[in-house]
PDB file of C-alpha atoms in Angstrom:
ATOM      1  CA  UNK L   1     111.298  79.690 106.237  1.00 55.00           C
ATOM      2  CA  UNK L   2     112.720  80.686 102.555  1.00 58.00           C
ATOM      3  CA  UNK L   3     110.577  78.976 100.176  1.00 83.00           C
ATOM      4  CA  UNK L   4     112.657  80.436  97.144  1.00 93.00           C
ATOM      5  CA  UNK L   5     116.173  80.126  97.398  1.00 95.00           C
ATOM      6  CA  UNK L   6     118.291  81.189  94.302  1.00 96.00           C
ATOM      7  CA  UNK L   7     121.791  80.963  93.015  1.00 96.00           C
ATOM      8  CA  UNK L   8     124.087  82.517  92.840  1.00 97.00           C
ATOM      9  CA  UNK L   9     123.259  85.902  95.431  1.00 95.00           C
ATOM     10  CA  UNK L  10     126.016  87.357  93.720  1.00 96.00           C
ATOM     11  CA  UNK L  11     127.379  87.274  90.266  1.00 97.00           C
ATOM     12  CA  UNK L  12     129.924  90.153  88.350  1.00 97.00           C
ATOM     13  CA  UNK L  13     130.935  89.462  85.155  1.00 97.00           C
ATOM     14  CA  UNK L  14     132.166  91.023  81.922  1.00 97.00           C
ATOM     15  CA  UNK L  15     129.981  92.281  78.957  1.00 97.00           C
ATOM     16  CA  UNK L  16     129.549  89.218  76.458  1.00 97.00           C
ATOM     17  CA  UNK L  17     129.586  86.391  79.114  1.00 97.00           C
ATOM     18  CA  UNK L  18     126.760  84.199  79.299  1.00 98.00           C
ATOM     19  CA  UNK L  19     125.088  83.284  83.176  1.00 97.00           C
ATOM     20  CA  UNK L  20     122.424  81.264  84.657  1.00 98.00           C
ATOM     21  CA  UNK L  21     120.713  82.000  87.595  1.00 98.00           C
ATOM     22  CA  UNK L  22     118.655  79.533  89.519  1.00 98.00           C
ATOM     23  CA  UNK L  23     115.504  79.497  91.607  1.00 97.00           C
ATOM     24  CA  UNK L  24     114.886  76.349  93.501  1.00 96.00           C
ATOM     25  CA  UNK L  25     111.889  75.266  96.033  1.00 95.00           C
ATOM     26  CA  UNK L  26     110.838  72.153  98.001  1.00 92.00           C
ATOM     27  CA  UNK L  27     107.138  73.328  97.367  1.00 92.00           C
ATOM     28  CA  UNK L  28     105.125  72.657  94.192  1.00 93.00           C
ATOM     29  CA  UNK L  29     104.339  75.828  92.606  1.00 92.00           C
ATOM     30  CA  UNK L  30     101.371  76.640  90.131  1.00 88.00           C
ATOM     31  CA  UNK L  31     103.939  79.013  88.146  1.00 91.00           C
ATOM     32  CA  UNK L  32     106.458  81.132  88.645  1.00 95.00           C
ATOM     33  CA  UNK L  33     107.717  84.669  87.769  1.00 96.00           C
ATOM     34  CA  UNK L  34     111.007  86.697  87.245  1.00 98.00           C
ATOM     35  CA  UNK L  35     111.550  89.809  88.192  1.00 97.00           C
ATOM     36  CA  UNK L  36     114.055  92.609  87.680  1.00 97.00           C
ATOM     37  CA  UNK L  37     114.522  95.188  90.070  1.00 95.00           C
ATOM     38  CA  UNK L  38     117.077  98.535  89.311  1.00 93.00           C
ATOM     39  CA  UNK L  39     118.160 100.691  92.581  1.00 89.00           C
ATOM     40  CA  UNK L  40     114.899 102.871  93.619  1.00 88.00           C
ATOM     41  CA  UNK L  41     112.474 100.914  91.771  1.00 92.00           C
ATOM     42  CA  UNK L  42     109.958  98.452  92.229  1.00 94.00           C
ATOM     43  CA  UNK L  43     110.297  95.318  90.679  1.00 95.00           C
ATOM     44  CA  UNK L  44     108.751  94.607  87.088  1.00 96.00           C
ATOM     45  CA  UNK L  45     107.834  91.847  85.753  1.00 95.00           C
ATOM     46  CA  UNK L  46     109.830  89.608  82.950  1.00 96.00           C
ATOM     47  CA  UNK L  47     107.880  86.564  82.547  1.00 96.00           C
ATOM     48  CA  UNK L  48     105.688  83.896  83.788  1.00 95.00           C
ATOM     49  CA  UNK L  49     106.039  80.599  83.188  1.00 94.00           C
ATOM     50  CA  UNK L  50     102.998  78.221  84.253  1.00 92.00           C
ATOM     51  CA  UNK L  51     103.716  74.416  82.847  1.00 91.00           C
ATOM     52  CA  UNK L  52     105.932  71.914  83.708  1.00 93.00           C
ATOM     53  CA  UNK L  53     109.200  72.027  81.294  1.00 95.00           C
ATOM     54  CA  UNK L  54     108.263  74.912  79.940  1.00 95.00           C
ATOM     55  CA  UNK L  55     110.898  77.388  78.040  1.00 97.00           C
ATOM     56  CA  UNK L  56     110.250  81.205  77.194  1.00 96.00           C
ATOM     57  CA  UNK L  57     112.678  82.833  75.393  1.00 97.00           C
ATOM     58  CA  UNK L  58     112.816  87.187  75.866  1.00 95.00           C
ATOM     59  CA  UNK L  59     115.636  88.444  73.736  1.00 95.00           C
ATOM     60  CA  UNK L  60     118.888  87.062  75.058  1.00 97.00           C
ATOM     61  CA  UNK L  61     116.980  85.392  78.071  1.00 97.00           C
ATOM     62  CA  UNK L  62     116.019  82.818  78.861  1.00 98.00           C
ATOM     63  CA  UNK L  63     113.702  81.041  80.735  1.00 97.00           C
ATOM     64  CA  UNK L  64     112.744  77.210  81.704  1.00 97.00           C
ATOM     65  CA  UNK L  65     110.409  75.813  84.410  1.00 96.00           C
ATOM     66  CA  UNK L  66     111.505  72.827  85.588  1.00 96.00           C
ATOM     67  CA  UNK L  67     109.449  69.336  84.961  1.00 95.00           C
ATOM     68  CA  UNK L  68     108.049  69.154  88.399  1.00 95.00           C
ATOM     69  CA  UNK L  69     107.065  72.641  88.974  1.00 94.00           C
ATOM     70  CA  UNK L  70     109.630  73.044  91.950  1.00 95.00           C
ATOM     71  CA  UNK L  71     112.460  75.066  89.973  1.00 96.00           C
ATOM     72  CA  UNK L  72     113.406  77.477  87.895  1.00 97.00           C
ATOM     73  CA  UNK L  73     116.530  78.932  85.465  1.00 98.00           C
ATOM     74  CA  UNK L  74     117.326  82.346  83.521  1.00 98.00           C
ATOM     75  CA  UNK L  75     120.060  82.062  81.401  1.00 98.00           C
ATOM     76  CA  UNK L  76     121.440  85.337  79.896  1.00 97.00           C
ATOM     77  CA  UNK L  77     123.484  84.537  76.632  1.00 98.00           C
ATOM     78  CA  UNK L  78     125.834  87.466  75.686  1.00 98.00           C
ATOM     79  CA  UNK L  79     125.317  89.844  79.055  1.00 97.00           C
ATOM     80  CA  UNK L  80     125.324  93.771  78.739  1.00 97.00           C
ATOM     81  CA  UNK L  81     125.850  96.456  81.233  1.00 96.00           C
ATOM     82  CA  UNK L  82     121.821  97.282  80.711  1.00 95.00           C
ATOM     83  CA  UNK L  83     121.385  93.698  82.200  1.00 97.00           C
ATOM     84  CA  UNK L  84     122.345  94.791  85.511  1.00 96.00           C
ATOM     85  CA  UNK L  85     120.072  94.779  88.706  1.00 95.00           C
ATOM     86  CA  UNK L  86     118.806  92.441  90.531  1.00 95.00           C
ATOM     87  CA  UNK L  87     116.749  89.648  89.597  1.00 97.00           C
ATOM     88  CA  UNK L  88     113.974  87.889  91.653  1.00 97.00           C
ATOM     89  CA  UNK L  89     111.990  84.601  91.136  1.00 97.00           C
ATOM     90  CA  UNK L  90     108.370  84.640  92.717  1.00 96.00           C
ATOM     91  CA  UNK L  91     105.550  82.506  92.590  1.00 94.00           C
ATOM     92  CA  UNK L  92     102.248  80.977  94.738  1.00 90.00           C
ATOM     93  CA  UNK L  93     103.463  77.929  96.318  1.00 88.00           C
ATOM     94  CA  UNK L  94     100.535  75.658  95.274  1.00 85.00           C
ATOM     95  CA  UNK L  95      97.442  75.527  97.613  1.00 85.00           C
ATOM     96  CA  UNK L  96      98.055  79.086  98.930  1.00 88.00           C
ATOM     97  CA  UNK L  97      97.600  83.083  97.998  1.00 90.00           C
ATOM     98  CA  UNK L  98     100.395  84.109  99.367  1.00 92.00           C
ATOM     99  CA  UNK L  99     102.839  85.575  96.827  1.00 94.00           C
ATOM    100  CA  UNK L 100     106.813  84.889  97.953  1.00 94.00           C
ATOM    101  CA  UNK L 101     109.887  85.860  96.882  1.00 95.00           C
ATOM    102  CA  UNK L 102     113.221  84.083  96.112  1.00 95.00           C
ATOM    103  CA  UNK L 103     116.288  85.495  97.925  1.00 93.00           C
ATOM    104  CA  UNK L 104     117.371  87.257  94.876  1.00 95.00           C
ATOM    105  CA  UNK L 105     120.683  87.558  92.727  1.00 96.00           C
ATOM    106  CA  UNK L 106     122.144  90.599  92.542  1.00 96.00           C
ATOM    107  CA  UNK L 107     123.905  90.488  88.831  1.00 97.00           C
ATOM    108  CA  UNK L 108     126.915  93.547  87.773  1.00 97.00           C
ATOM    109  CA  UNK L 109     127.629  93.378  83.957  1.00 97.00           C
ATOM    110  CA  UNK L 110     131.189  95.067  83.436  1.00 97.00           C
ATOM    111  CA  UNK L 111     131.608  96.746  80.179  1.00 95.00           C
TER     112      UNK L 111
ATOM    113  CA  UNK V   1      96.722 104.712  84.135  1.00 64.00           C
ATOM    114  CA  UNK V   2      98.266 105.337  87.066  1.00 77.00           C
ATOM    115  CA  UNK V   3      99.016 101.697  88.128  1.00 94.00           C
ATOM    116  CA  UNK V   4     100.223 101.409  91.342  1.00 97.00           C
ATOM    117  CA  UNK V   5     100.454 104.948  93.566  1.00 96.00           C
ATOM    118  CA  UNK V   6     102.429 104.375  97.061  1.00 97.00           C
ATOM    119  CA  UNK V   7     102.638 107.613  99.644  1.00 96.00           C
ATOM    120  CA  UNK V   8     104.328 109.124 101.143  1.00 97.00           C
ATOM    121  CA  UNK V   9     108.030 108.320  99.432  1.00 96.00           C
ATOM    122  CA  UNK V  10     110.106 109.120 102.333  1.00 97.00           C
ATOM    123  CA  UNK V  11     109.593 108.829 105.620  1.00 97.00           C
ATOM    124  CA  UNK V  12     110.862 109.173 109.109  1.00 97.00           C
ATOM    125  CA  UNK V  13     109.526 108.087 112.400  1.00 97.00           C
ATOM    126  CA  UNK V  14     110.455 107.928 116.015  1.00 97.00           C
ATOM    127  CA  UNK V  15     110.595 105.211 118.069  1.00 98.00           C
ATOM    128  CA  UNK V  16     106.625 104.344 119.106  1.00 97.00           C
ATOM    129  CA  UNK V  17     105.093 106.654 116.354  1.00 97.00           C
ATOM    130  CA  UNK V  18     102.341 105.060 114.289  1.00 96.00           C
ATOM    131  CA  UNK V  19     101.850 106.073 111.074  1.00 96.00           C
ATOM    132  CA  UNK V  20      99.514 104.562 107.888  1.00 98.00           C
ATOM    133  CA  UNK V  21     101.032 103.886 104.440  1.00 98.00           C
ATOM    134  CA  UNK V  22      99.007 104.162 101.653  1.00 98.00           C
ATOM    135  CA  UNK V  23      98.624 102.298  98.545  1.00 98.00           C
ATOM    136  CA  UNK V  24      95.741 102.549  95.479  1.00 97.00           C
ATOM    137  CA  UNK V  25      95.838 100.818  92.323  1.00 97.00           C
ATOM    138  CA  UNK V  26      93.548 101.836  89.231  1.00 96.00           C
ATOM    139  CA  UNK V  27      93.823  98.588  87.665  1.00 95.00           C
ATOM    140  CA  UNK V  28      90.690  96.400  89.445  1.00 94.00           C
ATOM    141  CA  UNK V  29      93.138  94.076  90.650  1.00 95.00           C
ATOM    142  CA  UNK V  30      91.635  91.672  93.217  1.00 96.00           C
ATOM    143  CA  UNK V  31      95.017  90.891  95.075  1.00 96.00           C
ATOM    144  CA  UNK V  32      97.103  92.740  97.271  1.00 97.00           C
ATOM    145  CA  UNK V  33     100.480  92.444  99.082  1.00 97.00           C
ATOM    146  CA  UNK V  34     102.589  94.462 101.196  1.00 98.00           C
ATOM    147  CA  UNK V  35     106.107  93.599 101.041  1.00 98.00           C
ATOM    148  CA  UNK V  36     109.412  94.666 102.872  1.00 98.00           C
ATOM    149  CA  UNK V  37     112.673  95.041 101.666  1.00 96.00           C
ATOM    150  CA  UNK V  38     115.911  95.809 103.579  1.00 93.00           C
ATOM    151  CA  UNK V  39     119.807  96.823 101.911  1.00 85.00           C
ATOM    152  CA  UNK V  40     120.763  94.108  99.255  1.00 75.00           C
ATOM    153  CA  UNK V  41     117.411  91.301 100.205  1.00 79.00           C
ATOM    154  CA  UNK V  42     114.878  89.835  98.520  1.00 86.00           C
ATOM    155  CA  UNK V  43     111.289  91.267  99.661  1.00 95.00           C
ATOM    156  CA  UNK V  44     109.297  89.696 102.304  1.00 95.00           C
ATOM    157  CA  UNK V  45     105.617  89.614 102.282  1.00 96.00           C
ATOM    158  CA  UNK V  46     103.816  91.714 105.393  1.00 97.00           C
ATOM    159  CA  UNK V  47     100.082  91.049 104.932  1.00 98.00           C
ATOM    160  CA  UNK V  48      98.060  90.057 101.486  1.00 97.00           C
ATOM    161  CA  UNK V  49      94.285  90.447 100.397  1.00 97.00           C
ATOM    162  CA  UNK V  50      92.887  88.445  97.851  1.00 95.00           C
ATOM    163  CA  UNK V  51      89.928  90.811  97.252  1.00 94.00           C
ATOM    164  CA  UNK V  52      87.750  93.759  99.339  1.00 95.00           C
ATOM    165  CA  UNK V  53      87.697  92.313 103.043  1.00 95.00           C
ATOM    166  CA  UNK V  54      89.747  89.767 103.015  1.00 96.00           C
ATOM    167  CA  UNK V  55      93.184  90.062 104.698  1.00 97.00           C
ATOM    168  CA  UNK V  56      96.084  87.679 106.151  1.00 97.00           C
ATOM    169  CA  UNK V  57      99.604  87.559 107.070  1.00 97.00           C
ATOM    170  CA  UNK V  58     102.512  86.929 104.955  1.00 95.00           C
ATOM    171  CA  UNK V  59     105.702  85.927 106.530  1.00 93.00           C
ATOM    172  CA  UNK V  60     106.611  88.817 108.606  1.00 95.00           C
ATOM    173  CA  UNK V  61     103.273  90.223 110.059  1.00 97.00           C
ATOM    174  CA  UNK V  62     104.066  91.435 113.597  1.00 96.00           C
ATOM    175  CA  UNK V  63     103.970  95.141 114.314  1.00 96.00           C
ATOM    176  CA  UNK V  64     101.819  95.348 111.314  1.00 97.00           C
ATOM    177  CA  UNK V  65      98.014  96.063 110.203  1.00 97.00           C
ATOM    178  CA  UNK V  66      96.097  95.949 107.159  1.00 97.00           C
ATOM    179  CA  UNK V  67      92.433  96.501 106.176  1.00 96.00           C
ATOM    180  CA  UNK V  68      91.006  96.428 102.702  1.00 97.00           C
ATOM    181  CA  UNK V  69      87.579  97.985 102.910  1.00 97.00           C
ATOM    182  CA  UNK V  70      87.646  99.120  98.995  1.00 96.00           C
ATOM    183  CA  UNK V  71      89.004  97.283  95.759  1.00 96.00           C
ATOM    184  CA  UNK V  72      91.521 100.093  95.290  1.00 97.00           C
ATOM    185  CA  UNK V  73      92.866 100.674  98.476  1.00 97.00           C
ATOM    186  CA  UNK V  74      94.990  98.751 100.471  1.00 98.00           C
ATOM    187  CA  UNK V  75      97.069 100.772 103.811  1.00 98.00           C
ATOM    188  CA  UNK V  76      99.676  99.399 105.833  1.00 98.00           C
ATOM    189  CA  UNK V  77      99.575 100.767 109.362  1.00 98.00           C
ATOM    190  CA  UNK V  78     102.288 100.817 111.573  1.00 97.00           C
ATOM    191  CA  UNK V  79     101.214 100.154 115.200  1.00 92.00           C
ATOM    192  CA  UNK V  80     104.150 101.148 117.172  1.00 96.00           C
ATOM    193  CA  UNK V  81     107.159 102.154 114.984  1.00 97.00           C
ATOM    194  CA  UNK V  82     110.630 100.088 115.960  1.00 97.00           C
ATOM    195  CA  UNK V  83     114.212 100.944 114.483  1.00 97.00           C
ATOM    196  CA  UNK V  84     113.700  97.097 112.939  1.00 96.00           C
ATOM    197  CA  UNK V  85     110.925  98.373 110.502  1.00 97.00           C
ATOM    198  CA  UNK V  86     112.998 100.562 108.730  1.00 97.00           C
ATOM    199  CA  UNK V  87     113.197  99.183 105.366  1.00 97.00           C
ATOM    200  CA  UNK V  88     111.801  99.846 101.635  1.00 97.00           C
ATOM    201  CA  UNK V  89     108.203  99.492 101.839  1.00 98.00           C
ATOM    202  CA  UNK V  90     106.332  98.266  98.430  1.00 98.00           C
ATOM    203  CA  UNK V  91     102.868  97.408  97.358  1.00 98.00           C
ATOM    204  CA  UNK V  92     101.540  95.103  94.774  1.00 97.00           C
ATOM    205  CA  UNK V  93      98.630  94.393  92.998  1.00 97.00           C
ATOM    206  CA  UNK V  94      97.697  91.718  90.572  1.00 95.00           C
ATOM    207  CA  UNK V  95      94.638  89.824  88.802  1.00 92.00           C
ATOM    208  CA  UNK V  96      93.114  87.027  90.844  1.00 85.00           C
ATOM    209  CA  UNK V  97      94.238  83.366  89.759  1.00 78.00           C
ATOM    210  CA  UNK V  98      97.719  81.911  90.070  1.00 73.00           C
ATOM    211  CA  UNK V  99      99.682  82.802  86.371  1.00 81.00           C
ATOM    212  CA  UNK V 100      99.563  86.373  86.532  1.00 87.00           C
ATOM    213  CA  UNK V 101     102.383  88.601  87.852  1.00 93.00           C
ATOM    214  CA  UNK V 102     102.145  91.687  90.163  1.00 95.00           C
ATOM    215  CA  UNK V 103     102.419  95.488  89.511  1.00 96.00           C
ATOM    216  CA  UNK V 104     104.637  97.103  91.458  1.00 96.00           C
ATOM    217  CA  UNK V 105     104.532 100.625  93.514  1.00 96.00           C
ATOM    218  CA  UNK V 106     107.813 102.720  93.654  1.00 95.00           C
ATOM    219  CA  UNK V 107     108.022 102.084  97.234  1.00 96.00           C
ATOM    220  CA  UNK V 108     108.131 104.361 100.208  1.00 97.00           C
ATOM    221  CA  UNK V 109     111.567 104.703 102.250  1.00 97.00           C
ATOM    222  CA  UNK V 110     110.775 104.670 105.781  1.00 97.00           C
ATOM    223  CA  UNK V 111     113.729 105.811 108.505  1.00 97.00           C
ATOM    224  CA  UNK V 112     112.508 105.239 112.243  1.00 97.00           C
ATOM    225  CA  UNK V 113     114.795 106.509 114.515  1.00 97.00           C
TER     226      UNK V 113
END
């Protein structure tokens, strides 16, 4: 069972566009993290978000935990071609140590 | 720092080989997680540790071990290779408590033919 699913999996666009990508759950979660990952690489971390509503802004991203701790968004305003990879949500569903995944989006910025 | 150190890189197996991956982090991280991740997916999590001695399975355990006898060390062993485990192997490590994120290895590419 998925825990994480996100939207879209896939997503091409052309430098300048703005996207969202979203990470939704049935399960509470006690935060959650984003995650870019390049071709031959591990993943490395973007941000955490930990309360309820909460917005972090990195750069051009940006990202907002929804109110009940079950969801979460990255918007990207004004994409680049350096922007693409794929991006994960991850998180400990509350109550547990295990660490999941979301499905992943794999994004392509066309210059 | 080294962070994260995953060997070997590559990898290839027959059908019923075992073989041990390793994994060390220089970081004192209390948690560990084995994840695998196959052509254009998300990862899955193999087996986890939340500190020295203290293992469980993740989401895809079978055909897997894991022992974590040290803070730093955490292998994967493979019990009885199948052409279904090849994938992109990666290891994690992180601060105990719920808000913090996970380092990353650069994975090891494992082929079992």
């Amino acid at each position: 069972t998925q825990l994480l699913e996100q939207s879209p999996q896939f997503l091409s666009i052309q430098e300048g566009e703005n996207l969202t990508v979203y990470c939704n759950s049935s399960s509470v979660f006690s935060s959650l993290q984003w995650y870019r990952q390049e071709p031959g690489e591990g993943p490395v971390l973007l941000v955490t978000v930990v309360t309820g509503g909460e917005v972090k802004k990195l750069k051009r991203l940006t990202f907002q935990f929804g109110d009940a701790r079950k969801d979460s968004s990255l918007h990207i305003t004004a994409a680049q071609p350096g922007d693409t990879g794929l991006y994960l949500c991850a998180g400990h569903p509350s109550g547990t140590y295990k660490y999941i995944f979301g499905t992943g989006t794999r994004l392509k910025v066309l210059a | 720092n080294a962070g994260v150190t995953q060997t070997p890189k590559f990898q290839v197996l027959k059908t019923g080989q075992s073989m041990t991956l390793q994994c060390a982090q220089d970081m004192n991280h209390e948690y560990m997680s084995w994840y695998r991740q196959d052509p254009g997916m998300g990862l899955r999590l193999i087996h986890y540790s939340v500190g020295a001695g203290i293992t469980d399975q993740g989401e895809v355990p079978n055909g897997y071990n894991v022992s974590r006898s040290t803070t730093e060390d955490f292998p994967l062993r493979l019990l009885s290779a199948a052409p279904s485990q090849t994938s992109v192997y990666f290891c994690a490590s992180s601060y105990s408590g719920q808000s913090f994120g996970y380092t990353f290895g650069s994975g090891t590419r494992l082929t079992v033919v």
